[in-house]
């Protein structure tokens, strides 16, 4: 349940879980701000502001707040949206199609039926090996792993 | 007719022309490989290979060939497609959604009705000021300008 799949390139990080919830519920938890706020940051971090315009070219804004109150805004843009199946977004643009200060990664989230549960896979594709390494050192596996636990706990209640 | 509009930021280059052809014809010239090959490189450069999968997330491949025969492949991805109105593409991905070696620019092409002609505007948005400057030194205005002349000459015959 906590195994990480093998990344397909040295610029990619990947996390996958089998979660006991329908794809539709996981998709809601990934797109509806009020649900996202309940799991999207690894506690004690929080996400006081989440805005999602879930369509290709739509903007997203996720403000992360650290334990000391410092806030980190993360603007991005959705590149591809397949309801209940797939979300692709990137921080390479702050809105359609304004280049950000620094293209860091592209996220690909997939939800697949698997034995009555859902195979949840989150991939982070970076432009450079250095950025993949930095993301890993920032705690990708621990952070996204803890968030996946929070996500699984939330959807179990929905 | 040859004036350049004011760029909206120091990371942007822009070229605009009033062209005596309908939007639909200009859009065809920008999306159909056999038409693109007739104007897309500033002669004596040519484009022996052009492939276009014109949809958001679709790939494009443009191979430019210099006077000495050296070929330069330019893979990219369409981000937004509004038929006869607007095309957005970038070299930040080689295909959906594989990050390229180097995100250099995003192109936004618009076709607007203006007094029985078409206002053609090509914008190049870069991630850094240095890349905008490099693009300018590579001959953006001369190159894209010459191509716009070639485009106008082609659509006049269609």
Coordinates of C-alpha atoms in Angstrom, one line a residue:
Chain A
X1 CA 0.0 0.0 0.0
X2 CA 2.9 2.4 0.6
X3 CA 5.2 1.2 -2.2
X4 CA 6.5 3.7 -4.6
X5 CA 6.4 2.7 -8.3
X6 CA 9.6 3.0 -10.3
X7 CA 10.1 6.4 -11.9
X8 CA 10.4 6.3 -15.7
X9 CA 13.2 8.8 -15.9
X10 CA 15.8 10.5 -13.7
X11 CA 13.8 13.7 -13.8
X12 CA 10.7 12.1 -12.3
X13 CA 9.3 11.4 -8.9
X14 CA 6.4 9.1 -8.4
X15 CA 4.0 8.0 -5.6
X16 CA 1.3 5.5 -5.9
X17 CA -1.3 4.0 -3.5
X18 CA -4.3 1.7 -3.7
X19 CA -7.0 3.7 -1.9
X20 CA -10.4 2.2 -0.8
X21 CA -12.6 4.8 -2.5
X22 CA -14.2 5.3 -5.9
X23 CA -12.3 7.4 -8.5
X24 CA -15.1 10.0 -8.4
X25 CA -14.5 10.7 -4.7
X26 CA -10.8 11.0 -5.1
X27 CA -11.3 13.3 -8.1
X28 CA -13.5 15.5 -5.9
X29 CA -10.9 15.6 -3.2
X30 CA -8.4 16.7 -5.7
X31 CA -10.5 19.5 -7.3
X32 CA -12.9 20.9 -4.7
X33 CA -11.1 23.5 -2.6
X34 CA -13.1 22.8 0.6
X35 CA -12.0 19.1 0.4
X36 CA -8.5 19.9 -0.7
X37 CA -7.9 22.1 2.3
X38 CA -8.5 19.0 4.5
X39 CA -5.6 17.0 3.2
X40 CA -3.4 18.9 0.7
X41 CA -0.6 20.0 3.1
X42 CA 1.3 17.7 5.4
X43 CA 0.1 18.7 8.9
X44 CA 1.1 20.8 10.8
X45 CA 1.3 22.7 7.5
X46 CA -2.1 24.0 6.2
X47 CA -3.6 25.4 3.0
X48 CA -5.7 28.5 4.0
X49 CA -6.3 29.4 0.4
X50 CA -7.1 27.1 -2.5
X51 CA -8.7 28.2 -5.7
X52 CA -9.2 25.9 -8.6
X53 CA -10.4 26.6 -12.1
X54 CA -10.4 23.0 -13.3
X55 CA -10.1 23.2 -17.1
X56 CA -7.2 23.2 -19.5
X57 CA -5.7 26.7 -19.2
X58 CA -7.5 27.3 -15.9
X59 CA -5.5 28.7 -13.0
X60 CA -5.0 27.2 -9.6
X61 CA -3.7 28.9 -6.5
X62 CA -2.6 27.0 -3.4
X63 CA -1.3 29.0 -0.4
X64 CA 0.7 26.8 2.0
X65 CA 1.1 28.0 5.5
X66 CA 4.0 26.7 7.7
X67 CA 3.8 26.1 11.4
X68 CA 5.3 29.6 12.1
X69 CA 2.6 31.2 10.0
X70 CA 4.7 32.0 7.0
X71 CA 2.7 31.6 3.8
X72 CA 3.9 30.4 0.5
X73 CA 1.6 31.0 -2.6
X74 CA 1.8 28.4 -5.3
X75 CA 0.2 29.6 -8.5
X76 CA -0.2 27.2 -11.4
X77 CA -2.2 26.2 -14.5
X78 CA -4.1 23.1 -15.5
X79 CA -2.9 21.6 -18.7
X80 CA -5.2 18.6 -19.0
X81 CA -8.4 17.6 -17.3
X82 CA -10.2 14.3 -17.7
X83 CA -12.9 14.1 -15.0
X84 CA -12.5 11.3 -12.5
X85 CA -9.5 10.0 -14.4
X86 CA -6.6 12.4 -14.8
X87 CA -5.3 15.9 -13.9
X88 CA -2.2 17.6 -15.3
X89 CA -0.9 20.9 -14.0
X90 CA 2.3 22.9 -13.9
X91 CA 3.9 25.8 -12.1
X92 CA 5.6 26.8 -15.4
X93 CA 2.8 29.3 -15.8
X94 CA 1.1 31.5 -13.2
X95 CA -1.9 31.8 -15.5
X96 CA -2.7 31.0 -19.1
X97 CA -0.1 31.6 -20.5
X98 CA 2.2 33.8 -18.5
X99 CA 5.6 32.1 -17.8
X100 CA 6.4 31.8 -14.1
X101 CA 9.7 32.9 -12.6
X102 CA 10.9 29.4 -12.6
X103 CA 9.3 26.3 -14.2
X104 CA 9.9 23.6 -11.5
X105 CA 7.6 20.7 -12.2
X106 CA 4.6 19.3 -13.9
X107 CA 2.2 17.1 -11.9
X108 CA 0.3 14.2 -13.4
X109 CA -2.4 12.7 -11.2
X110 CA -4.2 9.5 -12.3
X111 CA -7.1 7.6 -10.8
X112 CA -7.6 4.0 -12.1
X113 CA -10.0 1.3 -11.1
X114 CA -8.2 -1.7 -9.5
X115 CA -10.0 -4.5 -7.8
X116 CA -12.9 -2.4 -6.5
X117 CA -10.5 0.2 -5.2
X118 CA -8.7 3.0 -6.9
X119 CA -5.0 3.1 -8.0
X120 CA -3.9 6.6 -7.1
X121 CA -0.7 7.7 -8.8
X122 CA 1.0 11.1 -8.5
X123 CA 3.9 11.9 -10.7
X124 CA 6.2 15.0 -10.6
X125 CA 8.1 15.6 -13.8
X126 CA 11.0 18.1 -13.6
X127 CA 12.9 20.0 -16.3
X128 CA 16.2 19.2 -14.7
X129 CA 17.8 16.4 -12.7
X130 CA 18.9 19.0 -10.2
X131 CA 15.3 20.1 -9.6
X132 CA 14.2 16.4 -9.2
X133 CA 16.9 16.0 -6.6
X134 CA 15.9 19.3 -4.9
X135 CA 12.3 18.1 -4.8
X136 CA 13.4 14.8 -3.3
X137 CA 15.5 16.6 -0.6
X138 CA 12.5 18.9 0.2
X139 CA 10.8 15.7 1.3
X140 CA 8.7 14.7 -1.7
X141 CA 8.2 11.1 -0.6
X142 CA 7.5 12.0 3.1
X143 CA 5.4 15.0 2.3
X144 CA 3.3 13.6 -0.6
X145 CA 3.2 10.3 1.3
X146 CA 1.7 11.9 4.4
X147 CA -0.7 13.8 2.2
X148 CA -1.7 10.6 0.6
X149 CA -2.5 9.2 4.0
X150 CA -4.5 12.3 4.8
X151 CA -6.3 12.0 1.5
X152 CA -7.1 8.3 2.1
X153 CA -8.5 9.1 5.6
X154 CA -10.6 11.9 4.2
X155 CA -12.2 10.0 1.3
X156 CA -13.0 7.1 3.7
X157 CA -15.4 9.5 5.4
X158 CA -17.0 10.8 2.3
Chain B
X1 CA 2.0 47.3 -41.9
X2 CA 5.4 46.4 -40.5
X3 CA 5.1 48.1 -37.2
X4 CA 5.8 46.0 -34.1
X5 CA 3.3 46.4 -31.2
X6 CA 4.6 47.2 -27.7
X7 CA 5.5 44.1 -25.7
X8 CA 3.7 43.9 -22.4
X9 CA 6.7 42.7 -20.5
X10 CA 10.5 42.6 -20.7
X11 CA 10.2 38.8 -21.3
X12 CA 8.1 39.1 -24.4
X13 CA 8.6 39.7 -28.1
X14 CA 5.8 40.6 -30.4
X15 CA 5.2 41.0 -34.1
X16 CA 1.9 42.2 -35.6
X17 CA 0.7 42.7 -39.2
X18 CA -2.5 43.6 -41.0
X19 CA -2.8 40.9 -43.7
X20 CA -5.3 41.0 -46.5
X21 CA -6.8 37.5 -46.1
X22 CA -9.5 36.0 -44.0
X23 CA -8.7 34.6 -40.5
X24 CA -9.7 31.1 -41.8
X25 CA -7.0 31.2 -44.5
X26 CA -4.3 32.4 -42.1
X27 CA -5.3 29.7 -39.6
X28 CA -4.9 27.0 -42.3
X29 CA -1.5 28.4 -43.2
X30 CA -0.5 28.1 -39.6
X31 CA -1.8 24.5 -39.0
X32 CA -1.6 22.5 -42.3
X33 CA 1.9 21.2 -42.8
X34 CA 1.9 21.5 -46.6
X35 CA 1.1 25.2 -46.3
X36 CA 3.4 25.8 -43.4
X37 CA 6.3 24.4 -45.3
X38 CA 5.9 27.2 -47.9
X39 CA 6.5 30.1 -45.4
X40 CA 7.5 29.0 -41.9
X41 CA 11.3 29.4 -42.3
X42 CA 13.0 32.6 -43.5
X43 CA 14.4 31.6 -46.9
X44 CA 17.0 30.3 -47.7
X45 CA 16.2 28.3 -44.6
X46 CA 13.5 25.6 -45.2
X47 CA 11.3 23.3 -43.2
X48 CA 11.6 19.8 -44.7
X49 CA 9.5 18.2 -41.9
X50 CA 6.4 19.6 -40.3
X51 CA 4.0 17.5 -38.2
X52 CA 1.0 19.1 -36.4
X53 CA -1.4 17.5 -34.1
X54 CA -3.5 20.6 -33.6
X55 CA -5.3 20.1 -30.2
X56 CA -4.4 20.9 -26.6
X57 CA -1.7 18.4 -25.6
X58 CA -1.0 17.6 -29.3
X59 CA 2.6 17.5 -30.5
X60 CA 4.2 19.5 -33.2
X61 CA 7.5 18.8 -34.9
X62 CA 9.2 21.4 -37.1
X63 CA 12.6 20.5 -38.6
X64 CA 14.4 23.6 -39.8
X65 CA 17.2 23.2 -42.4
X66 CA 19.9 25.8 -42.8
X67 CA 21.6 26.8 -46.1
X68 CA 24.4 24.3 -45.4
X69 CA 22.0 21.4 -44.9
X70 CA 22.2 21.2 -41.1
X71 CA 18.9 20.3 -39.6
X72 CA 17.4 21.5 -36.3
X73 CA 14.4 19.7 -35.0
X74 CA 12.0 21.7 -32.9
X75 CA 9.5 19.6 -31.0
X76 CA 6.7 21.2 -29.1
X77 CA 3.2 20.9 -27.7
X78 CA 0.0 22.8 -28.3
X79 CA -1.5 24.3 -25.1
X80 CA -4.6 26.0 -26.5
X81 CA -6.4 25.8 -29.9
X82 CA -9.3 28.0 -30.9
X83 CA -10.0 27.3 -34.6
X84 CA -9.5 30.4 -36.8
X85 CA -8.7 32.6 -33.8
X86 CA -5.9 31.5 -31.6
X87 CA -3.0 29.0 -31.2
X88 CA -0.8 28.6 -28.2
X89 CA 2.2 26.3 -28.1
X90 CA 5.4 25.8 -26.2
X91 CA 8.8 24.1 -26.5
X92 CA 8.7 23.5 -22.7
X93 CA 7.4 20.0 -23.5
X94 CA 8.5 17.6 -26.3
X95 CA 5.1 15.8 -26.0
X96 CA 2.3 15.7 -23.5
X97 CA 3.7 16.1 -20.9
X98 CA 7.3 15.3 -21.1
X99 CA 9.5 18.3 -20.0
X100 CA 12.0 19.4 -22.7
X101 CA 15.7 19.9 -22.1
X102 CA 15.1 23.7 -21.9
X103 CA 11.8 25.6 -21.7
X104 CA 12.6 28.6 -24.0
X105 CA 9.4 30.2 -25.1
X106 CA 5.6 30.0 -25.4
X107 CA 4.1 31.3 -28.7
X108 CA 0.6 32.9 -28.8
X109 CA -0.7 33.5 -32.3
X110 CA -4.0 35.4 -32.8
X111 CA -6.1 36.2 -35.8
X112 CA -8.6 39.0 -35.5
X113 CA -10.9 40.7 -38.0
X114 CA -9.9 44.3 -38.7
X115 CA -11.5 46.4 -41.4
X116 CA -12.1 43.5 -43.8
X117 CA -8.5 42.2 -43.3
X118 CA -6.9 40.2 -40.5
X119 CA -4.8 41.5 -37.6
X120 CA -2.1 38.8 -37.3
X121 CA -0.2 38.9 -34.0
X122 CA 2.6 36.6 -32.9
X123 CA 3.9 36.8 -29.3
X124 CA 6.8 35.0 -27.9
X125 CA 6.8 34.8 -24.1
X126 CA 10.0 33.7 -22.4
X127 CA 10.8 32.4 -18.9
X128 CA 13.7 34.8 -18.5
X129 CA 14.8 38.2 -19.7
X130 CA 18.1 36.6 -20.9
X131 CA 16.1 34.2 -23.1
X132 CA 14.1 37.1 -24.5
X133 CA 17.3 38.9 -25.3
X134 CA 18.9 35.8 -26.9
X135 CA 15.8 35.3 -29.0
X136 CA 16.0 39.0 -30.1
X137 CA 19.7 38.6 -31.0
X138 CA 19.0 35.3 -32.9
X139 CA 17.0 37.7 -35.2
X140 CA 13.4 37.4 -34.0
X141 CA 12.2 40.6 -35.6
X142 CA 14.0 40.0 -38.9
X143 CA 13.2 36.3 -39.0
X144 CA 9.6 36.4 -37.9
X145 CA 9.2 39.5 -40.0
X146 CA 10.5 37.8 -43.2
X147 CA 8.2 34.8 -42.4
X148 CA 5.2 37.1 -42.0
X149 CA 6.0 38.5 -45.5
X150 CA 6.2 35.0 -46.8
X151 CA 2.9 34.1 -45.1
X152 CA 1.2 37.2 -46.5
X153 CA 2.4 36.3 -50.0
X154 CA 1.2 32.7 -49.6
X155 CA -2.3 33.5 -48.4
X156 CA -2.7 36.1 -51.1
X157 CA -2.6 33.1 -53.6
X158 CA -5.0 30.8 -51.6

